[in-house]
Amino acid sequence: MLCGAFAALAALAGRATAQVDDHQYTSTDIQAGFRIYAAQCQLCHGANGDQVAGVNLSRQKFKRAVSDDDIKATVTKGVQSAGMPSFQFQPAQLSAIVSFIRSGFDQSGTPFKLGDAASGKRVFEGKGGCTACHRPVGEGPLNAPSLAAVGLSRQPVEIQRYIVEPSKAMLPINRPATIVLKDGRTLKGRRLNEDTFTVQLRDEAQRLHSVAKADIKSYALGKTSNMPSYAGKLSETELADLTAYLVSLKGS
Amino acid sequence: MRALLAFLAALVLAAPAAFAAEVASTRILAAAAEPQNWLTYGGNYTSQRYSGLSQITPANVKSLKSQWVLQDNVIGVWQSNPLVVDGVMYVTQRPNDVVALDAKTGKVFWVYHYTPSPDAKVCCGSNNRGVAILGNTLYMGTLDAHLVALNASTGQLLWNTKVADEKLAYSITMAPLVVKDKVVIGVGGGEFGIRGFISAYDAKTGAEAWKFYTIPGPGEAGNESWRGTDWEHGGGSAWVTGSYDPSLNLVYWGIGNPGPDWNPAQRPGDNLYSDSVIALDADSGKLKWHYQFTPNDGYDYDSVQVPVLADIAWKGRPTKVMMWANRNGNFYMLDRATGKFLLGAPFVKVNWMSGFDANGRPIQTPQPLGQPTYPGNQGGTNWFPPAFNPKTGLFYFSAWENYASIYKREAATYEPGKTFAGAFPSVLVPAPGAAVPGIGRSSLINTWTSETGSGATIAMDPQTGKRVWTFPQFDVTEAGLLTTASGLVFTGGREGYVYALDAKTGKELWKTHLGGQINMAPITYAIDGRQYVSVIAGRTLVTFALGN
């Protein structure tokens, strides 16, 4: 078994986007799954499940598997052509692995409940007022990201956290940037990428900029998200429904 | 007819000289005297990576221009260190190809393919860090733990020796070290419960000459640092090339983590000789001395670094020293004749220990469960080669700053060929779910930012253990260093920039962007009086020289 040695072949294989089975995944299972993953799978699949080309376990991108049973079958049989060995796990262990994957690799094992997506859509468009900033396609005002595929890019628990504690949940790369250039211009937007000498951002008018740090007078990264917190504003059911709706958004 | 004969005669005279390499072991001993070649992994046996070439200087380095490029077809991090011998470059490509090419033009002469067994197992990438050469023979270690010898002119296989059992997850990723008439190699597999060793083979026949187990068995000195049978799967891999002192006839090697990596309570004791530097007699492989950097390691602080040897004045007395920036976050100076601890000082934030006792043993201060340990699992530095410049007196290395891990402790059960490591630690992140640097960069976009760790090229004064200058980088770096007599330091990082820095001050004198991660130090060589610098970035090997 050579991790990555068959990456060229793997990249050519088709890719299936997973459906989330309508389950509740328990804290015990998620945490047990994490321990198994860390001991048996992480060396090849990586901490975020994305180290094997064409597969992103934490984002539930598989080559063939669709259902929970498919995942279990893959783990049990292995994938000879890609160098994945077969594993002999007990049924409880397989359930744990699936729970960890479905949680999006939530190591805290926060149990999450997915409510009703249709009701969640009504919260999104109505009481939540989310459409004021979050457009169906493309970024909205104040760099509110498009949520069209948020179910692929965020764990269910992360989505919940974003709704109630947006600043704490904000990933470092998404911090709002304010750059004052030596020529007097000010750029405000979301940082996209950075290296030792340059920083890339998308400003509030959706324009892309690549700036040389040598041309910068001041560069500040904010720690407060532009998104308001919904803590206390939604009921538990509304939160679960809204989360289910967002998890169901997997792009086209 | 006469004109034709004259023309043909001129062609013969103009033809390149026959390039059958003849690298006697005496040439490697005196490698510093032929800086136009790069005859062994570390440049010469001191592994200082210090070149005597001075055509490229701080004043003219800005006019470096790309001369030729070799592209690699294989997906994955390219960590190979090329050799250059009399105008021919030998470089390996994943997993076990050897390419011989004209070092002046980049044109390929031959390619040797070795297909490792499908049973081969590696933890961290199908890497190969280069070949060794003796006479007209190249030597390469393979992923399935074989040592092969090739004719350097033709690429034909001369012999193939099985070093260890790949089914038990032994592997070889390092470049071998030729010492006199032997080829010395070490094995990887510290995450799979191996019992590590260093072994030497007759360069002509491939027959085993000696073997030193890095994890001592019953009756062997150091076995008492293990409880019961824990030593049987004690790890102690060696996956980076060592150094050699001919005056003492000692080979020095850095040894990797004990097994299981992350559960020290499962193997009480110091776990010799894991995370140590060992000095072995080059003829017999017998242990002369050792120094252990991290006893009973719970942090995966492989001491698999290149030992850098120098003869300097230490506290006023000429001393044969060894310089070491260790994965555990400390810089060390040792007396390489005796192993005596001369100095130890942290070069990044360190909280797994609070200081050294009088014998140079670390006073360990394990952090409470759930709290971050500095440095994190990949270390303050790692396997990539450092450099020493005798003119500046400075020691240079690539470091990771502000990087910590949260360790978990879980029992591991040994099964042959399977992971035997314990619970994987997590990297300290500023927000849950944030991306982490990982091993090798696999994304065009740096979503982990500098908040989970940033890179730095550090110049250290070995006399004091203090930084003299720091060249900071945004992303972490595994580039390693090259330094030259004209006062330059060449390095890079994961972002794909190649830099020439002033060796005295760290000032950036030249940089270029090659757009792919640099995971091995550059080398320099010369042909027909012209100096070249070669560096591998991403999947390209780019060679520079001063522009016309």
Tab-separated table of N, CA and C in Angstrom, chain A residues 16-153:
chain	number	residue	atom	x	y	z
A	16	ALA	N	-18.743	10.694	-6.363
A	16	ALA	CA	-20.160	10.789	-5.999
A	16	ALA	C	-20.298	11.733	-4.832
A	17	THR	N	-21.291	12.641	-4.884
A	17	THR	CA	-21.547	13.459	-3.701
A	17	THR	C	-22.526	12.698	-2.824
A	18	ALA	N	-22.279	12.769	-1.518
A	18	ALA	CA	-23.045	11.919	-0.616
A	18	ALA	C	-24.354	12.565	-0.231
A	19	GLN	N	-25.346	11.768	-0.017
A	19	GLN	CA	-26.590	12.222	0.600
A	19	GLN	C	-26.437	11.988	2.087
A	20	VAL	N	-26.872	12.901	2.911
A	20	VAL	CA	-26.848	12.636	4.344
A	20	VAL	C	-28.078	11.806	4.669
A	21	ASP	N	-27.849	10.600	5.199
A	21	ASP	CA	-29.001	9.791	5.618
A	21	ASP	C	-29.678	10.532	6.762
A	22	ASP	N	-30.960	10.333	6.904
A	22	ASP	CA	-31.707	11.092	7.899
A	22	ASP	C	-31.493	10.480	9.264
A	23	HIS	N	-30.334	10.777	9.879
A	23	HIS	CA	-29.966	10.137	11.141
A	23	HIS	C	-29.610	11.163	12.175
A	24	GLN	N	-29.686	10.695	13.396
A	24	GLN	CA	-29.045	11.428	14.472
A	24	GLN	C	-27.758	10.689	14.794
A	25	TYR	N	-26.689	11.395	14.835
A	25	TYR	CA	-25.400	10.770	15.133
A	25	TYR	C	-25.017	11.163	16.548
A	26	THR	N	-24.783	10.158	17.377
A	26	THR	CA	-24.592	10.457	18.793
A	26	THR	C	-23.161	10.872	19.066
A	27	SER	N	-23.051	11.558	20.198
A	27	SER	CA	-21.749	12.022	20.645
A	27	SER	C	-20.795	10.852	20.843
A	28	THR	N	-21.317	9.772	21.446
A	28	THR	CA	-20.466	8.607	21.712
A	28	THR	C	-19.916	8.044	20.415
A	29	ASP	N	-20.808	7.903	19.446
A	29	ASP	CA	-20.378	7.323	18.167
A	29	ASP	C	-19.382	8.213	17.462
A	30	ILE	N	-19.654	9.523	17.465
A	30	ILE	CA	-18.753	10.430	16.745
A	30	ILE	C	-17.363	10.390	17.374
A	31	GLN	N	-17.322	10.417	18.683
A	31	GLN	CA	-16.011	10.423	19.348
A	31	GLN	C	-15.300	9.088	19.203
A	32	ALA	N	-16.073	8.001	19.266
A	32	ALA	CA	-15.454	6.689	19.063
A	32	ALA	C	-14.918	6.587	17.638
A	33	GLY	N	-15.675	7.113	16.704
A	33	GLY	CA	-15.244	7.098	15.308
A	33	GLY	C	-13.975	7.908	15.111
A	34	PHE	N	-13.895	9.004	15.831
A	34	PHE	CA	-12.682	9.831	15.736
A	34	PHE	C	-11.454	9.057	16.207
A	35	ARG	N	-11.596	8.318	17.287
A	35	ARG	CA	-10.443	7.584	17.817
A	35	ARG	C	-10.009	6.513	16.831
A	36	ILE	N	-10.971	5.840	16.243
A	36	ILE	CA	-10.627	4.806	15.263
A	36	ILE	C	-9.957	5.455	14.058
A	37	TYR	N	-10.528	6.555	13.602
A	37	TYR	CA	-9.965	7.250	12.437
A	37	TYR	C	-8.519	7.663	12.701
A	38	ALA	N	-8.301	8.236	13.878
A	38	ALA	CA	-6.968	8.744	14.196
A	38	ALA	C	-5.948	7.611	14.220
A	39	ALA	N	-6.362	6.445	14.701
A	39	ALA	CA	-5.410	5.348	14.849
A	39	ALA	C	-5.199	4.567	13.554
A	40	GLN	N	-6.222	4.469	12.709
A	40	GLN	CA	-6.158	3.535	11.585
A	40	GLN	C	-6.200	4.183	10.209
A	41	CYS	N	-6.750	5.385	10.130
A	41	CYS	CA	-7.036	5.954	8.813
A	41	CYS	C	-6.225	7.216	8.526
A	42	GLN	N	-5.864	7.907	9.617
A	42	GLN	CA	-5.325	9.254	9.431
A	42	GLN	C	-4.003	9.289	8.693
A	43	LEU	N	-3.196	8.225	8.877
A	43	LEU	CA	-1.886	8.232	8.240
A	43	LEU	C	-1.989	8.394	6.733
A	44	CYS	N	-2.986	7.753	6.106
A	44	CYS	CA	-3.143	7.886	4.665
A	44	CYS	C	-4.110	8.998	4.299
A	45	HIS	N	-5.210	9.105	5.042
A	45	HIS	CA	-6.265	10.043	4.652
A	45	HIS	C	-6.065	11.438	5.211
A	46	GLY	N	-5.140	11.595	6.158
A	46	GLY	CA	-4.840	12.932	6.653
A	46	GLY	C	-5.785	13.400	7.736
A	47	ALA	N	-5.369	14.457	8.424
A	47	ALA	CA	-6.149	14.960	9.547
A	47	ALA	C	-7.519	15.446	9.116
A	48	ASN	N	-7.621	15.996	7.906
A	48	ASN	CA	-8.903	16.494	7.423
A	48	ASN	C	-9.528	15.563	6.407
A	49	GLY	N	-8.991	14.355	6.263
A	49	GLY	CA	-9.596	13.373	5.369
A	49	GLY	C	-9.417	13.681	3.902
A	50	ASP	N	-8.463	14.561	3.572
A	50	ASP	CA	-8.347	14.987	2.173
A	50	ASP	C	-6.993	14.685	1.570
A	51	GLN	N	-6.235	13.773	2.181
A	51	GLN	CA	-4.885	13.527	1.686
A	51	GLN	C	-4.809	12.469	0.600
A	52	VAL	N	-5.901	11.803	0.326
A	52	VAL	CA	-5.934	10.874	-0.803
A	52	VAL	C	-6.678	11.564	-1.940
A	53	ALA	N	-6.033	11.665	-3.088
A	53	ALA	CA	-6.602	12.431	-4.198
A	53	ALA	C	-7.973	11.902	-4.582
A	54	GLY	N	-8.916	12.834	-4.780
A	54	GLY	CA	-10.257	12.466	-5.221
A	54	GLY	C	-11.204	12.116	-4.097
A	55	VAL	N	-10.691	12.111	-2.858
A	55	VAL	CA	-11.533	11.746	-1.723
A	55	VAL	C	-11.397	12.837	-0.664
A	56	ASN	N	-12.509	13.304	-0.140
A	56	ASN	CA	-12.451	14.230	0.980
A	56	ASN	C	-13.455	13.741	2.016
A	57	LEU	N	-12.949	12.979	2.984
A	57	LEU	CA	-13.843	12.303	3.912
A	57	LEU	C	-14.592	13.291	4.795
A	58	SER	N	-13.917	14.356	5.230
A	58	SER	CA	-14.594	15.270	6.147
A	58	SER	C	-15.676	16.074	5.435
A	59	ARG	N	-15.573	16.156	4.122
A	59	ARG	CA	-16.606	16.843	3.350
A	59	ARG	C	-17.484	15.846	2.610
A	60	GLN	N	-17.365	14.604	2.997
A	60	GLN	CA	-18.218	13.538	2.477
A	60	GLN	C	-18.209	13.462	0.955
A	61	LYS	N	-16.989	13.604	0.418
A	61	LYS	CA	-16.809	13.408	-1.021
A	61	LYS	C	-16.131	12.062	-1.199
A	62	PHE	N	-16.854	11.138	-1.789
A	62	PHE	CA	-16.312	9.811	-1.995
A	62	PHE	C	-16.244	9.530	-3.480
A	63	LYS	N	-15.541	8.432	-3.827
A	63	LYS	CA	-15.462	8.088	-5.249
A	63	LYS	C	-16.676	7.296	-5.677
A	64	ARG	N	-17.125	6.399	-4.837
A	64	ARG	CA	-18.269	5.556	-5.212
A	64	ARG	C	-19.347	5.561	-4.126
A	65	ALA	N	-18.946	5.627	-2.865
A	65	ALA	CA	-19.903	5.460	-1.777
A	65	ALA	C	-20.931	6.577	-1.764
A	66	VAL	N	-22.165	6.204	-1.426
A	66	VAL	CA	-23.234	7.197	-1.308
A	66	VAL	C	-23.870	7.087	0.071
A	67	SER	N	-24.294	5.864	0.431
A	67	SER	CA	-25.009	5.686	1.690
A	67	SER	C	-24.039	5.299	2.800
A	68	ASP	N	-24.551	5.276	4.027
A	68	ASP	CA	-23.749	4.840	5.174
A	68	ASP	C	-23.259	3.409	4.947
A	69	ASP	N	-24.119	2.558	4.391
A	69	ASP	CA	-23.722	1.175	4.140
A	69	ASP	C	-22.594	1.098	3.118
A	70	ASP	N	-22.632	1.997	2.141
A	70	ASP	CA	-21.544	2.023	1.141
A	70	ASP	C	-20.214	2.317	1.824
A	71	ILE	N	-20.245	3.255	2.765
A	71	ILE	CA	-19.006	3.614	3.465
A	71	ILE	C	-18.488	2.401	4.221
A	72	LYS	N	-19.406	1.728	4.909
A	72	LYS	CA	-19.002	0.559	5.690
A	72	LYS	C	-18.410	-0.517	4.779
A	73	ALA	N	-19.035	-0.707	3.618
A	73	ALA	CA	-18.549	-1.734	2.691
A	73	ALA	C	-17.151	-1.393	2.189
A	74	THR	N	-16.927	-0.125	1.900
A	74	THR	CA	-15.609	0.280	1.391
A	74	THR	C	-14.524	0.023	2.426
A	75	VAL	N	-14.830	0.359	3.666
A	75	VAL	CA	-13.844	0.164	4.732
A	75	VAL	C	-13.545	-1.323	4.915
A	76	THR	N	-14.601	-2.125	4.815
A	76	THR	CA	-14.432	-3.560	5.065
A	76	THR	C	-13.701	-4.253	3.920
A	77	LYS	N	-14.013	-3.850	2.682
A	77	LYS	CA	-13.412	-4.552	1.533
A	77	LYS	C	-12.064	-3.951	1.148
A	78	GLY	N	-11.877	-2.665	1.435
A	78	GLY	CA	-10.686	-1.986	0.940
A	78	GLY	C	-10.871	-1.630	-0.527
A	79	VAL	N	-9.873	-0.971	-1.076
A	79	VAL	CA	-9.889	-0.639	-2.501
A	79	VAL	C	-8.530	-1.033	-3.064
A	80	GLN	N	-8.484	-2.266	-3.594
A	80	GLN	CA	-7.216	-2.846	-4.057
A	80	GLN	C	-6.470	-1.924	-5.010
A	81	SER	N	-7.227	-1.406	-5.991
A	81	SER	CA	-6.581	-0.648	-7.065
A	81	SER	C	-5.963	0.640	-6.556
A	82	ALA	N	-6.450	1.144	-5.425
A	82	ALA	CA	-5.921	2.406	-4.906
A	82	ALA	C	-4.988	2.177	-3.741
A	83	GLY	N	-4.760	0.936	-3.399
A	83	GLY	CA	-3.834	0.666	-2.313
A	83	GLY	C	-4.433	0.774	-0.935
A	84	MET	N	-5.781	0.788	-0.824
A	84	MET	CA	-6.382	0.835	0.518
A	84	MET	C	-6.605	-0.593	0.998
A	85	PRO	N	-6.049	-0.911	2.172
A	85	PRO	CA	-6.231	-2.267	2.671
A	85	PRO	C	-7.651	-2.487	3.170
A	86	SER	N	-8.031	-3.749	3.376
A	86	SER	CA	-9.329	-4.037	3.979
A	86	SER	C	-9.175	-4.031	5.488
A	87	PHE	N	-10.218	-3.600	6.187
A	87	PHE	CA	-10.180	-3.523	7.642
A	87	PHE	C	-11.281	-4.403	8.213
A	88	GLN	N	-10.943	-5.136	9.251
A	88	GLN	CA	-11.956	-5.988	9.907
A	88	GLN	C	-12.441	-5.293	11.169
A	89	PHE	N	-13.558	-4.584	11.059
A	89	PHE	CA	-14.115	-3.875	12.209
A	89	PHE	C	-15.402	-4.516	12.646
A	90	GLN	N	-15.733	-4.349	13.939
A	90	GLN	CA	-17.038	-4.752	14.449
A	90	GLN	C	-18.095	-3.782	13.929
A	91	PRO	N	-19.363	-4.241	13.869
A	91	PRO	CA	-20.438	-3.340	13.393
A	91	PRO	C	-20.477	-2.017	14.154
A	92	ALA	N	-20.275	-2.072	15.484
A	92	ALA	CA	-20.329	-0.829	16.267
A	92	ALA	C	-19.213	0.123	15.844
A	93	GLN	N	-18.042	-0.449	15.505
A	93	GLN	CA	-16.927	0.393	15.079
A	93	GLN	C	-17.226	1.032	13.721
A	94	LEU	N	-17.853	0.245	12.831
A	94	LEU	CA	-18.186	0.792	11.515
A	94	LEU	C	-19.182	1.933	11.662
A	95	SER	N	-20.164	1.763	12.552
A	95	SER	CA	-21.131	2.847	12.787
A	95	SER	C	-20.429	4.075	13.313
A	96	ALA	N	-19.461	3.853	14.174
A	96	ALA	CA	-18.724	4.985	14.742
A	96	ALA	C	-17.971	5.726	13.647
A	97	ILE	N	-17.330	4.965	12.761
A	97	ILE	CA	-16.571	5.604	11.674
A	97	ILE	C	-17.513	6.432	10.800
A	98	VAL	N	-18.665	5.846	10.488
A	98	VAL	CA	-19.632	6.569	9.657
A	98	VAL	C	-20.088	7.842	10.371
A	99	SER	N	-20.363	7.735	11.664
A	99	SER	CA	-20.815	8.917	12.417
A	99	SER	C	-19.778	10.019	12.374
A	100	PHE	N	-18.517	9.610	12.512
A	100	PHE	CA	-17.449	10.624	12.499
A	100	PHE	C	-17.382	11.290	11.131
A	101	ILE	N	-17.514	10.500	10.084
A	101	ILE	CA	-17.471	11.068	8.738
A	101	ILE	C	-18.668	11.980	8.507
A	102	ARG	N	-19.863	11.515	8.891
A	102	ARG	CA	-21.071	12.331	8.676
A	102	ARG	C	-21.034	13.608	9.494
A	103	SER	N	-20.349	13.579	10.631
A	103	SER	CA	-20.278	14.797	11.445
A	103	SER	C	-19.354	15.816	10.809
A	104	GLY	N	-18.682	15.388	9.726
A	104	GLY	CA	-17.718	16.279	9.107
A	104	GLY	C	-16.425	16.345	9.899
A	105	PHE	N	-16.101	15.263	10.610
A	105	PHE	CA	-14.863	15.204	11.387
A	105	PHE	C	-14.922	16.118	12.612
A	106	ASP	N	-16.048	16.143	13.280
A	106	ASP	CA	-16.146	16.971	14.473
A	106	ASP	C	-15.550	16.234	15.658
A	107	GLN	N	-14.321	16.566	16.019
A	107	GLN	CA	-13.618	15.855	17.078
A	107	GLN	C	-14.266	16.065	18.440
A	108	SER	N	-14.993	17.159	18.587
A	108	SER	CA	-15.625	17.386	19.890
A	108	SER	C	-16.812	16.455	20.074
A	109	GLY	N	-17.213	15.816	18.965
A	109	GLY	CA	-18.316	14.868	19.082
A	109	GLY	C	-19.620	15.518	19.478
A	110	THR	N	-19.751	16.798	19.127
A	110	THR	CA	-21.002	17.468	19.480
A	110	THR	C	-22.155	16.781	18.766
A	111	PRO	N	-23.113	16.276	19.514
A	111	PRO	CA	-24.228	15.624	18.834
A	111	PRO	C	-24.980	16.679	18.045
A	112	PHE	N	-25.389	16.316	16.890
A	112	PHE	CA	-26.130	17.319	16.147
A	112	PHE	C	-27.415	16.721	15.635
A	113	LYS	N	-28.370	17.583	15.553
A	113	LYS	CA	-29.674	17.139	15.114
A	113	LYS	C	-30.022	17.924	13.871
A	114	LEU	N	-30.419	17.199	12.886
A	114	LEU	CA	-30.871	17.865	11.673
A	114	LEU	C	-32.382	17.833	11.674
A	115	GLY	N	-32.984	19.019	11.604
A	115	GLY	CA	-34.442	19.094	11.610
A	115	GLY	C	-35.003	18.906	10.214
A	116	ASP	N	-36.006	19.687	9.910
A	116	ASP	CA	-36.686	19.547	8.631
A	116	ASP	C	-36.187	20.625	7.661
A	117	ALA	N	-35.610	20.203	6.541
A	117	ALA	CA	-34.982	21.164	5.635
A	117	ALA	C	-36.002	22.117	5.027
A	118	ALA	N	-37.200	21.630	4.718
A	118	ALA	CA	-38.211	22.510	4.092
A	118	ALA	C	-38.598	23.628	5.052
A	119	SER	N	-38.791	23.271	6.329
A	119	SER	CA	-39.100	24.304	7.326
A	119	SER	C	-37.923	25.244	7.476
A	120	GLY	N	-36.711	24.675	7.384
A	120	GLY	CA	-35.511	25.496	7.522
A	120	GLY	C	-35.405	26.523	6.402
A	121	LYS	N	-35.864	26.143	5.227
A	121	LYS	CA	-35.835	27.087	4.090
A	121	LYS	C	-36.730	28.281	4.387
A	122	ARG	N	-37.863	27.998	5.062
A	122	ARG	CA	-38.771	29.103	5.383
A	122	ARG	C	-38.128	30.025	6.418
A	123	VAL	N	-37.364	29.464	7.361
A	123	VAL	CA	-36.654	30.300	8.342
A	123	VAL	C	-35.618	31.163	7.621
A	124	PHE	N	-34.909	30.527	6.689
A	124	PHE	CA	-33.844	31.218	5.947
A	124	PHE	C	-34.398	32.428	5.206
A	125	GLU	N	-35.581	32.211	4.567
A	125	GLU	CA	-36.134	33.283	3.727
A	125	GLU	C	-37.003	34.237	4.511
A	126	GLY	N	-37.458	33.797	5.694
A	126	GLY	CA	-38.402	34.618	6.460
A	126	GLY	C	-37.783	35.195	7.705
A	127	LYS	N	-38.067	34.544	8.822
A	127	LYS	CA	-37.684	35.070	10.130
A	127	LYS	C	-36.199	35.359	10.234
A	128	GLY	N	-35.391	34.495	9.617
A	128	GLY	CA	-33.940	34.664	9.747
A	128	GLY	C	-33.426	35.893	9.002
A	129	GLY	N	-34.124	36.272	7.947
A	129	GLY	CA	-33.666	37.432	7.173
A	129	GLY	C	-32.324	37.189	6.496
A	130	CYS	N	-32.000	35.941	6.252
A	130	CYS	CA	-30.652	35.619	5.758
A	130	CYS	C	-30.440	36.136	4.339
A	131	THR	N	-31.527	36.184	3.561
A	131	THR	CA	-31.359	36.551	2.156
A	131	THR	C	-30.979	38.017	1.989
A	132	ALA	N	-31.064	38.792	3.059
A	132	ALA	CA	-30.623	40.192	2.940
A	132	ALA	C	-29.149	40.251	2.534
A	133	CYS	N	-28.374	39.271	3.001
A	133	CYS	CA	-26.946	39.264	2.666
A	133	CYS	C	-26.544	38.044	1.839
A	134	HIS	N	-27.095	36.879	2.154
A	134	HIS	CA	-26.654	35.654	1.481
A	134	HIS	C	-27.460	35.432	0.223
A	135	ARG	N	-26.805	35.637	-0.896
A	135	ARG	CA	-27.456	35.444	-2.184
A	135	ARG	C	-27.443	33.976	-2.555
A	136	PRO	N	-28.354	33.546	-3.428
A	136	PRO	CA	-28.318	32.144	-3.887
A	136	PRO	C	-27.014	31.826	-4.615
A	137	VAL	N	-26.520	32.795	-5.371
A	137	VAL	CA	-25.278	32.564	-6.122
A	137	VAL	C	-24.379	33.763	-5.894
A	138	GLY	N	-23.118	33.528	-5.681
A	138	GLY	CA	-22.173	34.630	-5.541
A	138	GLY	C	-22.267	35.281	-4.165
A	139	GLU	N	-21.305	36.131	-3.896
A	139	GLU	CA	-21.283	36.792	-2.598
A	139	GLU	C	-22.296	37.916	-2.552
A	140	GLY	N	-22.733	38.192	-1.339
A	140	GLY	CA	-23.693	39.274	-1.163
A	140	GLY	C	-23.042	40.454	-0.471
A	141	PRO	N	-23.876	41.386	0.039
A	141	PRO	CA	-23.338	42.560	0.717
A	141	PRO	C	-22.401	42.160	1.863
A	142	LEU	N	-21.412	43.021	2.123
A	142	LEU	CA	-20.464	42.787	3.227
A	142	LEU	C	-19.754	41.437	3.075
A	143	ASN	N	-19.543	41.022	1.843
A	143	ASN	CA	-18.816	39.775	1.581
A	143	ASN	C	-19.472	38.545	2.165
A	144	ALA	N	-20.804	38.603	2.353
A	144	ALA	CA	-21.489	37.403	2.827
A	144	ALA	C	-21.307	36.317	1.777
A	145	PRO	N	-20.700	35.205	2.140
A	145	PRO	CA	-20.409	34.195	1.131
A	145	PRO	C	-21.677	33.536	0.600
A	146	SER	N	-21.580	33.064	-0.618
A	146	SER	CA	-22.654	32.251	-1.168
A	146	SER	C	-22.766	30.968	-0.364
A	147	LEU	N	-24.010	30.567	-0.052
A	147	LEU	CA	-24.202	29.341	0.728
A	147	LEU	C	-24.644	28.184	-0.165
A	148	ALA	N	-24.505	28.353	-1.461
A	148	ALA	CA	-25.055	27.363	-2.386
A	148	ALA	C	-24.496	25.968	-2.152
A	149	ALA	N	-23.265	25.862	-1.653
A	149	ALA	CA	-22.666	24.539	-1.417
A	149	ALA	C	-22.147	24.417	0.008
A	150	VAL	N	-22.763	25.138	0.930
A	150	VAL	CA	-22.231	25.176	2.298
A	150	VAL	C	-22.308	23.801	2.958
A	151	GLY	N	-23.258	22.961	2.479
A	151	GLY	CA	-23.373	21.616	3.042
A	151	GLY	C	-22.176	20.744	2.699
A	152	LEU	N	-21.422	21.148	1.653
A	152	LEU	CA	-20.222	20.406	1.271
A	152	LEU	C	-19.001	20.935	1.984
A	153	SER	N	-19.031	22.237	2.349
A	153	SER	CA	-17.791	22.832	2.853
A	153	SER	C	-17.758	22.997	4.355
